[in-house]
Coordinates of C-alpha atoms in Angstrom, one line a residue:
M1 CA -27.2 3.8 69.7
K2 CA -25.2 1.0 68.2
T3 CA -27.7 0.6 65.4
L4 CA -27.5 4.4 64.6
K5 CA -23.8 4.1 64.3
H6 CA -24.1 1.2 61.9
Y7 CA -26.7 3.0 59.9
S8 CA -24.5 6.1 59.7
L9 CA -21.5 4.1 58.7
L10 CA -23.6 2.3 56.0
L11 CA -24.8 5.7 54.6
I12 CA -21.3 7.1 54.6
T13 CA -20.0 4.0 52.8
I14 CA -22.8 4.1 50.1
F15 CA -22.3 7.8 49.6
S16 CA -18.5 7.3 49.2
L17 CA -19.0 4.5 46.7
L18 CA -21.5 6.6 44.7
T19 CA -19.3 9.7 44.6
S20 CA -16.0 8.0 44.0
C21 CA -17.1 5.8 41.1
K22 CA -16.0 7.0 37.6
E23 CA -18.6 7.7 35.1
N24 CA -19.0 4.9 32.6
K25 CA -18.6 6.9 29.4
T26 CA -18.5 4.9 26.3
E27 CA -15.9 6.3 24.0
V28 CA -16.2 5.6 20.3
I29 CA -12.9 5.0 18.7
K30 CA -12.9 5.9 15.1
T31 CA -10.5 4.0 12.9
P32 CA -9.4 5.7 9.7
E33 CA -10.8 4.4 6.4
P34 CA -8.3 2.1 4.8
A35 CA -6.5 3.9 1.9
F36 CA -6.2 2.2 -1.5
T37 CA -2.7 0.8 -2.0
K38 CA -1.7 0.1 -5.6
E39 CA -0.1 -3.3 -5.6
G40 CA -0.5 -4.3 -9.2
I41 CA -2.1 -3.7 -12.6
L42 CA -4.9 -6.0 -14.0
T43 CA -6.1 -6.2 -17.6
I44 CA -9.3 -7.9 -18.8
T45 CA -9.2 -9.0 -22.4
K46 CA -12.4 -9.9 -24.4
S47 CA -12.5 -13.5 -25.4
T48 CA -14.3 -12.7 -28.6
D49 CA -11.7 -10.5 -30.3
N50 CA -8.7 -10.2 -27.8
S51 CA -9.4 -6.5 -27.4
K52 CA -8.6 -4.9 -24.0
A53 CA -11.9 -4.3 -22.2
L54 CA -10.6 -2.9 -18.9
L55 CA -7.4 -1.8 -17.2
L56 CA -7.3 -1.5 -13.4
D57 CA -5.0 -0.6 -10.6
I58 CA -5.4 -3.3 -8.0
E59 CA -4.9 -4.1 -4.4
I60 CA -4.1 -7.7 -3.7
A61 CA -5.6 -9.7 -0.9
E62 CA -4.1 -13.1 -0.2
T63 CA -3.5 -13.5 3.5
D64 CA -6.3 -14.7 5.7
Y65 CA -6.7 -11.2 7.2
E66 CA -6.7 -9.5 3.8
T67 CA -9.2 -11.9 2.3
Q68 CA -11.5 -11.7 5.3
T69 CA -11.6 -7.8 5.4
G70 CA -11.4 -7.1 1.7
L71 CA -13.0 -3.7 1.0
M72 CA -14.8 -3.4 4.3
Q73 CA -15.2 0.1 5.8
R74 CA -14.3 1.8 2.4
T75 CA -16.8 4.5 1.4
S76 CA -15.6 4.8 -2.2
M77 CA -13.3 3.4 -4.9
K78 CA -12.2 5.0 -8.1
E79 CA -13.5 3.5 -11.4
N80 CA -10.0 2.3 -12.4
Q81 CA -9.4 0.5 -9.1
G82 CA -10.3 -2.9 -7.8
M83 CA -9.3 -5.6 -5.3
L84 CA -8.0 -9.0 -6.5
F85 CA -8.3 -11.9 -4.1
I86 CA -5.9 -14.7 -4.6
F87 CA -6.7 -18.1 -3.0
P88 CA -4.3 -21.0 -2.5
D89 CA -6.7 -23.5 -4.2
S90 CA -9.4 -23.6 -6.7
R91 CA -12.8 -24.3 -5.1
I92 CA -16.2 -22.7 -4.7
H93 CA -15.8 -19.4 -2.8
S94 CA -18.5 -17.3 -1.2
F95 CA -18.4 -13.6 -0.4
Y96 CA -20.7 -11.3 1.5
M97 CA -21.0 -7.5 1.9
K98 CA -20.9 -7.2 5.7
N99 CA -19.3 -3.9 6.6
T100 CA -18.8 -3.1 2.9
K101 CA -20.2 0.3 2.3
I102 CA -20.0 0.4 -1.5
A103 CA -21.9 -1.6 -4.1
L104 CA -19.7 -4.0 -6.0
D105 CA -19.5 -6.3 -8.9
I106 CA -17.8 -9.6 -7.8
I107 CA -16.1 -11.4 -10.6
Y108 CA -15.1 -15.0 -10.0
I109 CA -12.0 -16.1 -12.0
D110 CA -10.9 -19.7 -12.6
E111 CA -7.4 -21.1 -12.1
N112 CA -6.7 -20.4 -15.9
L113 CA -7.5 -16.7 -15.3
H114 CA -10.8 -16.7 -17.2
I115 CA -14.0 -15.2 -15.9
A116 CA -16.1 -18.1 -14.6
S117 CA -19.1 -16.3 -13.1
F118 CA -20.4 -12.9 -11.7
Q119 CA -22.3 -11.4 -8.9
E120 CA -23.3 -8.0 -10.2
N121 CA -24.5 -5.1 -8.1
A122 CA -23.8 -6.7 -4.7
K123 CA -25.7 -4.6 -2.1
P124 CA -23.7 -2.7 0.6
L125 CA -23.9 -4.2 4.1
D126 CA -25.8 -7.2 2.9
E127 CA -24.8 -10.4 4.7
T128 CA -26.2 -12.8 2.1
G129 CA -23.7 -15.3 0.8
L130 CA -22.7 -14.7 -2.8
S131 CA -21.3 -17.9 -4.2
S132 CA -19.0 -18.4 -7.2
K133 CA -21.2 -21.4 -8.2
V134 CA -18.1 -23.0 -9.8
P135 CA -14.5 -23.6 -8.5
V136 CA -12.4 -20.5 -8.7
M137 CA -8.9 -19.4 -7.5
Y138 CA -9.3 -15.6 -7.9
V139 CA -12.0 -13.0 -7.2
L140 CA -12.0 -9.4 -8.5
E141 CA -14.1 -6.8 -6.8
I142 CA -14.9 -3.6 -8.8
N143 CA -17.4 -0.9 -8.5
A144 CA -21.0 -2.0 -9.3
G145 CA -22.1 -1.5 -12.8
L146 CA -18.6 -1.8 -14.4
S147 CA -19.1 -5.4 -15.6
E148 CA -22.1 -4.2 -17.6
K149 CA -20.5 -1.0 -18.7
Y150 CA -17.4 -2.8 -20.2
M151 CA -19.6 -5.8 -21.4
L152 CA -17.5 -8.3 -19.4
E153 CA -18.5 -11.9 -20.1
V154 CA -17.8 -15.4 -18.8
G155 CA -14.7 -16.5 -20.7
D156 CA -12.9 -13.1 -20.8
K157 CA -9.2 -13.4 -19.9
I158 CA -7.6 -11.8 -16.9
D159 CA -3.9 -10.9 -16.7
F160 CA -2.2 -9.1 -13.7
T161 CA 1.2 -8.0 -12.7
R162 CA 2.4 -7.3 -9.2
L163 CA 4.4 -4.1 -8.6

């Protein structure tokens, strides 16, 4: 009889535990896509004839958080927009496209504000490191294909103004 009571008590405890537990629902929290914030204007001038090749509205990334997140989670960017990364020192910098959903041209710019190297048509979501290959202090990200469309070249001059 004592065993039957223990068995009954055990069954009641198990039943109570099973029916009182909350369901483990995984809730997906969607964060809104970051909106473009115009923080400056950037001009690229051709080194060959000093003509203006491209005029962009830019967002500026210079804090650790801003430079680490960049254009991640964005699904589009207008042709006249870009993101300028400003680093505290001139050195070889490497970027990757983790969580970046749009193809980009990555333009590496030296401390004298001249284009030093390119990574054209960087693939969305690719985690391969894309190195500047030379020391740079600035990096400009624009939509893929714009470097070719505007015939940008190593040596072209960059100028930007903060708003």
